[in-house]
Coordinates of C-alpha atoms (C1' of nucleotides) in Angstrom, one line a residue:
Chain A
M1 CA 30.3 -11.3 -20.5
G2 CA 29.9 -13.8 -23.3
G3 CA 28.1 -13.9 -26.6
H4 CA 24.7 -15.0 -25.3
A5 CA 23.5 -11.5 -24.4
L6 CA 24.6 -10.3 -27.8
A7 CA 22.8 -13.0 -29.9
C8 CA 20.0 -10.6 -30.7
R9 CA 22.4 -8.5 -32.8
T10 CA 23.1 -11.4 -35.2
P11 CA 21.8 -10.6 -38.7
P12 CA 18.7 -12.4 -40.1
R13 CA 20.6 -15.0 -42.0
A14 CA 22.5 -16.1 -38.9
E15 CA 21.1 -19.7 -39.1
L16 CA 23.1 -20.2 -42.3
L17 CA 26.3 -19.2 -40.6
P18 CA 28.5 -21.1 -38.2
S19 CA 27.4 -20.3 -34.6
H20 CA 30.7 -18.7 -33.8
M21 CA 30.3 -16.0 -36.5
E22 CA 29.3 -12.8 -34.6
R23 CA 29.1 -9.2 -35.4
T24 CA 30.0 -8.2 -31.9
K25 CA 32.6 -9.3 -29.5
T26 CA 33.5 -8.2 -26.0
F27 CA 37.1 -8.4 -24.7
S28 CA 38.3 -8.0 -21.2
I29 CA 41.5 -5.9 -21.1
L30 CA 43.0 -4.4 -18.0
D31 CA 44.7 -1.0 -18.0
Y32 CA 43.4 0.0 -21.5
D33 CA 42.4 3.6 -22.2
L34 CA 40.7 3.3 -25.6
S35 CA 40.1 7.0 -26.1
A36 CA 43.6 8.0 -25.2
T37 CA 45.0 5.3 -27.5
L38 CA 42.9 6.0 -30.5
S39 CA 43.3 9.8 -30.2
S40 CA 47.0 9.9 -29.5
G41 CA 48.3 10.5 -33.0
Q42 CA 49.4 6.9 -33.9
A43 CA 46.5 6.1 -36.2
F44 CA 44.4 8.6 -38.2
R45 CA 41.2 6.8 -39.1
W46 CA 39.3 6.9 -35.8
R47 CA 36.4 9.3 -35.0
R48 CA 34.5 9.6 -31.9
S49 CA 30.8 8.7 -32.3
G50 CA 28.9 9.4 -29.1
E51 CA 30.3 7.0 -26.5
A52 CA 32.0 4.9 -29.2
W53 CA 34.8 5.1 -31.7
L54 CA 34.4 4.5 -35.4
G55 CA 37.2 3.4 -37.6
V56 CA 38.6 1.1 -40.3
I57 CA 41.1 -1.7 -39.8
G58 CA 42.1 -3.3 -43.0
A59 CA 38.9 -3.9 -44.9
N60 CA 36.7 -3.9 -41.7
W61 CA 34.4 -1.2 -40.5
V62 CA 34.8 -1.3 -36.7
R63 CA 32.9 0.4 -33.9
L64 CA 34.6 0.2 -30.5
R65 CA 33.2 1.0 -27.1
Q66 CA 34.8 0.8 -23.7
E67 CA 33.1 0.2 -20.3
G68 CA 35.6 -0.2 -17.6
S69 CA 37.9 -3.1 -18.4
L70 CA 35.5 -4.3 -21.2
V71 CA 36.0 -3.3 -24.8
T72 CA 33.2 -4.2 -27.2
A73 CA 33.8 -4.4 -30.9
E74 CA 31.1 -4.3 -33.6
T75 CA 31.7 -5.0 -37.3
A76 CA 29.6 -4.7 -40.4
N77 CA 29.7 -8.4 -41.2
P78 CA 29.9 -11.5 -39.0
V79 CA 33.5 -12.4 -38.1
P80 CA 34.8 -15.9 -37.7
N81 CA 38.1 -14.9 -36.0
W82 CA 38.9 -11.8 -34.1
D83 CA 42.7 -12.1 -34.1
W84 CA 43.1 -9.2 -36.5
L85 CA 41.5 -7.0 -33.9
T86 CA 43.2 -8.2 -30.8
D87 CA 46.5 -7.9 -32.6
Y88 CA 45.7 -4.4 -33.7
L89 CA 44.7 -3.4 -30.2
Q90 CA 47.6 -5.4 -28.7
A91 CA 45.1 -6.7 -26.2
H92 CA 47.5 -9.4 -24.9
V93 CA 50.1 -6.9 -23.7
N94 CA 50.2 -6.6 -19.9
L95 CA 50.7 -2.9 -19.5
N96 CA 52.4 -3.2 -16.1
D97 CA 55.1 -5.3 -17.6
V98 CA 55.9 -2.4 -19.9
L99 CA 55.5 0.4 -17.3
V100 CA 57.9 -1.2 -14.8
T101 CA 60.7 -0.9 -17.4
F102 CA 60.4 2.9 -17.6
P103 CA 62.9 5.0 -15.8
G104 CA 61.7 6.1 -12.3
D105 CA 62.3 9.8 -12.9
E106 CA 59.8 12.5 -12.1
P107 CA 58.8 13.3 -15.8
M108 CA 58.0 9.7 -16.5
R109 CA 56.0 9.3 -13.2
A110 CA 54.0 12.4 -14.1
A111 CA 53.4 11.2 -17.7
V112 CA 52.2 7.7 -16.5
A113 CA 50.1 9.2 -13.8
A114 CA 48.4 11.5 -16.3
C115 CA 47.6 8.9 -19.0
R116 CA 47.9 5.4 -17.6
G117 CA 46.1 3.1 -19.9
L118 CA 47.6 4.7 -23.0
R119 CA 48.7 1.9 -25.4
L120 CA 50.6 1.3 -28.6
L121 CA 48.6 -0.2 -31.5
R122 CA 50.1 -2.6 -34.0
Q123 CA 49.2 -1.2 -37.4
D124 CA 49.5 -2.2 -41.0
P125 CA 53.0 -1.2 -42.2
W126 CA 52.0 0.4 -45.5
E127 CA 49.1 2.4 -44.1
C128 CA 51.3 3.6 -41.2
L129 CA 54.2 4.5 -43.6
A130 CA 52.0 6.4 -46.0
S131 CA 50.1 8.2 -43.2
F132 CA 53.3 9.4 -41.6
I133 CA 54.7 10.5 -44.9
L134 CA 51.7 12.8 -44.9
S135 CA 52.2 13.9 -41.3
S136 CA 55.2 16.2 -41.6
T137 CA 54.5 19.7 -40.2
K138 CA 50.8 18.9 -40.1
Q139 CA 48.5 18.9 -37.1
I140 CA 46.9 15.6 -36.2
V141 CA 43.4 16.8 -37.3
Q142 CA 44.8 17.8 -40.7
I143 CA 46.5 14.4 -41.1
Q144 CA 43.1 12.8 -40.4
Q145 CA 41.5 15.0 -43.0
I146 CA 44.1 14.2 -45.7
V147 CA 44.0 10.5 -45.0
A148 CA 40.2 10.6 -45.1
L149 CA 40.2 12.2 -48.6
L150 CA 42.8 9.7 -49.8
C151 CA 40.6 6.8 -48.7
E152 CA 37.4 8.3 -50.1
R153 CA 39.0 8.9 -53.5
F154 CA 41.2 5.9 -54.0
G155 CA 40.3 3.3 -51.4
E156 CA 38.1 0.2 -52.0
P157 CA 34.6 0.5 -50.6
I158 CA 34.0 -1.7 -47.6
A159 CA 30.8 -3.1 -46.0
T160 CA 29.1 -0.8 -43.5
P161 CA 26.0 -1.6 -41.3
P162 CA 22.7 -0.5 -42.6
G163 CA 22.2 3.2 -42.2
H164 CA 25.9 4.1 -42.0
P165 CA 27.6 6.1 -44.7
A166 CA 30.0 4.5 -47.2
M167 CA 33.5 3.7 -45.9
F168 CA 36.7 2.9 -47.7
A169 CA 39.8 0.9 -47.0
F170 CA 43.2 2.6 -47.1
P171 CA 44.3 2.6 -50.7
S172 CA 47.1 0.1 -51.6
A173 CA 50.5 1.2 -52.7
E174 CA 49.8 -0.3 -56.2
R175 CA 46.7 1.9 -56.5
L176 CA 48.4 5.1 -55.3
A177 CA 51.3 4.4 -57.7
R178 CA 48.8 4.9 -60.5
V179 CA 47.5 8.3 -59.1
S180 CA 48.9 11.5 -60.6
E181 CA 50.7 13.9 -58.4
A182 CA 48.0 16.5 -59.1
D183 CA 45.3 14.2 -57.9
L184 CA 47.3 13.5 -54.8
R185 CA 47.8 17.2 -54.2
A186 CA 44.0 17.6 -54.5
C187 CA 43.8 15.7 -51.3
K188 CA 45.4 18.7 -49.6
M189 CA 48.7 17.0 -49.0
G190 CA 50.8 19.8 -50.6
F191 CA 54.5 19.2 -51.0
R192 CA 54.1 15.7 -49.6
A193 CA 52.4 14.4 -52.8
P194 CA 55.6 13.6 -54.7
Y195 CA 57.0 11.8 -51.7
L196 CA 53.9 9.6 -51.3
R197 CA 53.8 8.9 -55.0
A198 CA 57.5 7.9 -55.3
T199 CA 57.2 5.7 -52.2
A200 CA 54.1 4.0 -53.6
L201 CA 56.0 3.4 -56.9
A202 CA 59.0 2.0 -55.0
I203 CA 56.7 -0.5 -53.2
A204 CA 54.6 -1.3 -56.3
G205 CA 57.9 -1.9 -58.2
G206 CA 59.2 -4.3 -55.6
Q207 CA 62.1 -2.2 -54.4
F208 CA 60.7 -2.3 -50.8
D209 CA 58.2 -4.6 -49.0
P210 CA 56.6 -3.1 -46.0
A211 CA 55.1 -6.5 -45.0
K212 CA 58.6 -7.9 -44.5
L213 CA 59.8 -5.0 -42.3
S214 CA 59.3 -6.7 -39.0
Q215 CA 61.5 -9.6 -40.1
L216 CA 64.6 -7.4 -40.6
P217 CA 67.1 -6.5 -37.9
P218 CA 66.2 -3.1 -36.4
D219 CA 69.1 -1.2 -38.0
R220 CA 68.5 -2.7 -41.4
A221 CA 64.7 -2.0 -41.2
R222 CA 65.4 1.7 -40.3
A223 CA 68.0 2.1 -43.0
E224 CA 65.6 0.7 -45.6
L225 CA 62.8 2.9 -44.6
M226 CA 65.1 6.0 -44.8
E227 CA 65.9 5.1 -48.4
L228 CA 62.3 6.0 -49.3
P229 CA 61.6 9.6 -50.4
G230 CA 60.0 11.7 -47.7
V231 CA 61.1 9.3 -45.0
G232 CA 63.7 10.6 -42.5
P233 CA 64.6 9.4 -39.0
K234 CA 61.4 10.5 -37.4
I235 CA 59.0 9.0 -39.8
A236 CA 61.1 5.8 -40.0
D237 CA 60.9 5.5 -36.2
C238 CA 57.1 6.0 -36.2
V239 CA 56.7 3.1 -38.7
L240 CA 59.2 0.9 -36.7
L241 CA 57.3 1.6 -33.5
F242 CA 53.6 1.7 -34.6
A243 CA 53.7 -1.0 -37.3
G244 CA 57.0 -2.9 -37.2
G245 CA 57.0 -4.1 -33.6
F246 CA 60.3 -2.5 -32.7
P247 CA 59.8 -1.4 -29.1
S248 CA 62.9 0.7 -28.7
A249 CA 62.2 3.0 -31.7
F250 CA 61.9 6.5 -30.4
P251 CA 60.3 9.1 -32.7
V252 CA 61.3 12.6 -31.8
D253 CA 58.9 15.2 -33.1
V254 CA 58.4 18.8 -32.0
W255 CA 56.2 17.7 -29.0
V256 CA 58.7 15.1 -27.7
M257 CA 61.5 17.6 -28.3
K258 CA 59.6 20.0 -26.1
A259 CA 59.0 17.4 -23.5
L260 CA 62.8 16.5 -23.4
R261 CA 63.9 20.1 -23.1
L262 CA 61.2 21.2 -20.6
L263 CA 61.1 18.1 -18.4
Y264 CA 64.7 16.7 -18.6
F265 CA 66.9 19.7 -19.4
P266 CA 65.2 22.8 -18.2
R267 CA 67.2 26.1 -18.4
R268 CA 70.0 24.4 -20.3
R269 CA 71.0 24.7 -23.9
V270 CA 71.2 21.1 -25.3
S271 CA 71.8 20.3 -28.9
A272 CA 69.3 18.1 -30.8
A273 CA 72.0 15.5 -31.4
R274 CA 72.7 15.2 -27.6
L275 CA 69.0 14.8 -26.9
K276 CA 68.8 12.1 -29.5
R277 CA 71.6 10.2 -27.8
F278 CA 69.8 10.7 -24.5
T279 CA 66.6 9.1 -25.9
G280 CA 68.7 6.1 -27.1
S281 CA 70.0 5.2 -23.7
H282 CA 67.7 6.6 -21.0
F283 CA 64.3 5.0 -21.5
G284 CA 64.9 1.3 -21.5
P285 CA 63.7 -1.7 -23.7
H286 CA 60.3 -0.1 -24.2
A287 CA 61.6 3.4 -25.0
G288 CA 59.0 3.8 -27.7
Y289 CA 56.2 3.2 -25.3
A290 CA 57.7 5.8 -22.9
Q291 CA 58.0 8.2 -25.9
Q292 CA 54.2 7.8 -26.5
Y293 CA 53.5 8.7 -22.9
L294 CA 55.6 11.8 -23.1
F295 CA 54.0 12.8 -26.4
H296 CA 50.5 12.4 -25.1
Y297 CA 51.2 14.0 -21.8
M298 CA 52.6 17.1 -23.4
R299 CA 49.8 17.3 -25.9
T300 CA 47.0 17.0 -23.4
R301 CA 48.4 18.9 -20.4
G302 CA 46.0 21.7 -19.4
S303 CA 43.1 20.2 -21.2
D304 CA 40.6 17.5 -20.1
E305 CA 41.4 14.9 -22.7
Chain B
dG1 C1' 49.0 39.2 -40.5
dC2 C1' 51.5 36.0 -37.5
dC3 C1' 53.1 31.5 -35.7
dC4 C1' 52.8 26.7 -35.5
dA5 C1' 52.0 21.8 -36.9
dG6 C1' 54.0 13.8 -34.9
dG7 C1' 59.8 16.7 -41.0
dT8 C1' 62.5 16.1 -45.0
dG9 C1' 65.9 17.2 -48.5
dA10 C1' 69.1 20.4 -50.4
dA11 C1' 72.3 23.8 -49.8
dG12 C1' 75.5 26.2 -47.2
dC13 C1' 79.2 26.6 -43.7
Chain C
dG1 C1' 79.4 16.9 -39.0
dC2 C1' 76.3 20.9 -38.2
dT3 C1' 72.4 24.9 -39.2
dT4 C1' 69.2 27.2 -42.4
dC5 C1' 65.7 27.3 -45.6
dA6 C1' 61.7 26.0 -48.8
dC7 C1' 58.1 23.3 -49.1
dA8 C1' 51.5 23.5 -48.9
dT9 C1' 47.8 24.0 -46.0
dG10 C1' 44.9 25.1 -42.3
dG11 C1' 44.1 26.2 -37.2
dG12 C1' 44.5 29.3 -33.4

DNA sequence: GCCCAGGTGAAGC
DNA sequence: GCTTCACATGGG
């Protein structure tokens, strides 16, 4: 499926644009469950809209739709190059190459059988870090609500297609560094407000650069993240995995802890420290991917989604 | 009312 | 090193 059938969607001034500038693009990706991926608590700016998903990547309004192995993207403005999107979706990853590295135990088999097609995204490090600072002891729907308020109040407005409501980019660290703690608290983030503000100040002041995270050795990257206020081992691992490109990072939250106890150590008292050691050795080179399968499997067991 | 949510930091042992 | 507790806020 190429661009020909989509030419009618080009805006009126298309004749002034290079022919490769399109508002829509269709990608063929095997083994990709878009809904599971966008709703699995990695990223917090996606909303279901009918059959599609609406979200923001960087300064781009994006609508994504999946039909079988075809994922179609629509943006507000014509796009010369879609690399930012395929990188975000990690469309080049062959899922089978990842799944074959998982341990062949019963819990992993069940998790993969239940949500095959679940993927890891590659997110912006600052947005990911800030979002997860806001995530502690919050349900995913509430994190989405806080992030939405933060973007509406402090993010730059971005282009939307005609008839669509205003949308905003995720606010920069420099912008949030200038927001008072009270105004942050007004976004319903509670005790997390001083953490977010202090981390934004550290980044704006040059003490930490999220963009350079992926260039550091894993241990160093994790240590630097944990220097930031409000960032402990779990949130550091989320940023390493979802934004830093560190595939062995293994965030352990209450759901993953439940999965480990229930599926791997039933009827045994195992300390949290021992479970952490288990996660570091048992799940292989793509441990973080395995973690996401366990997380999503636990969260969706018993429901249709 | 109660318990829980993609935790962290500080204080206590 | 470990465990316990406070921290805001909203959903079930």
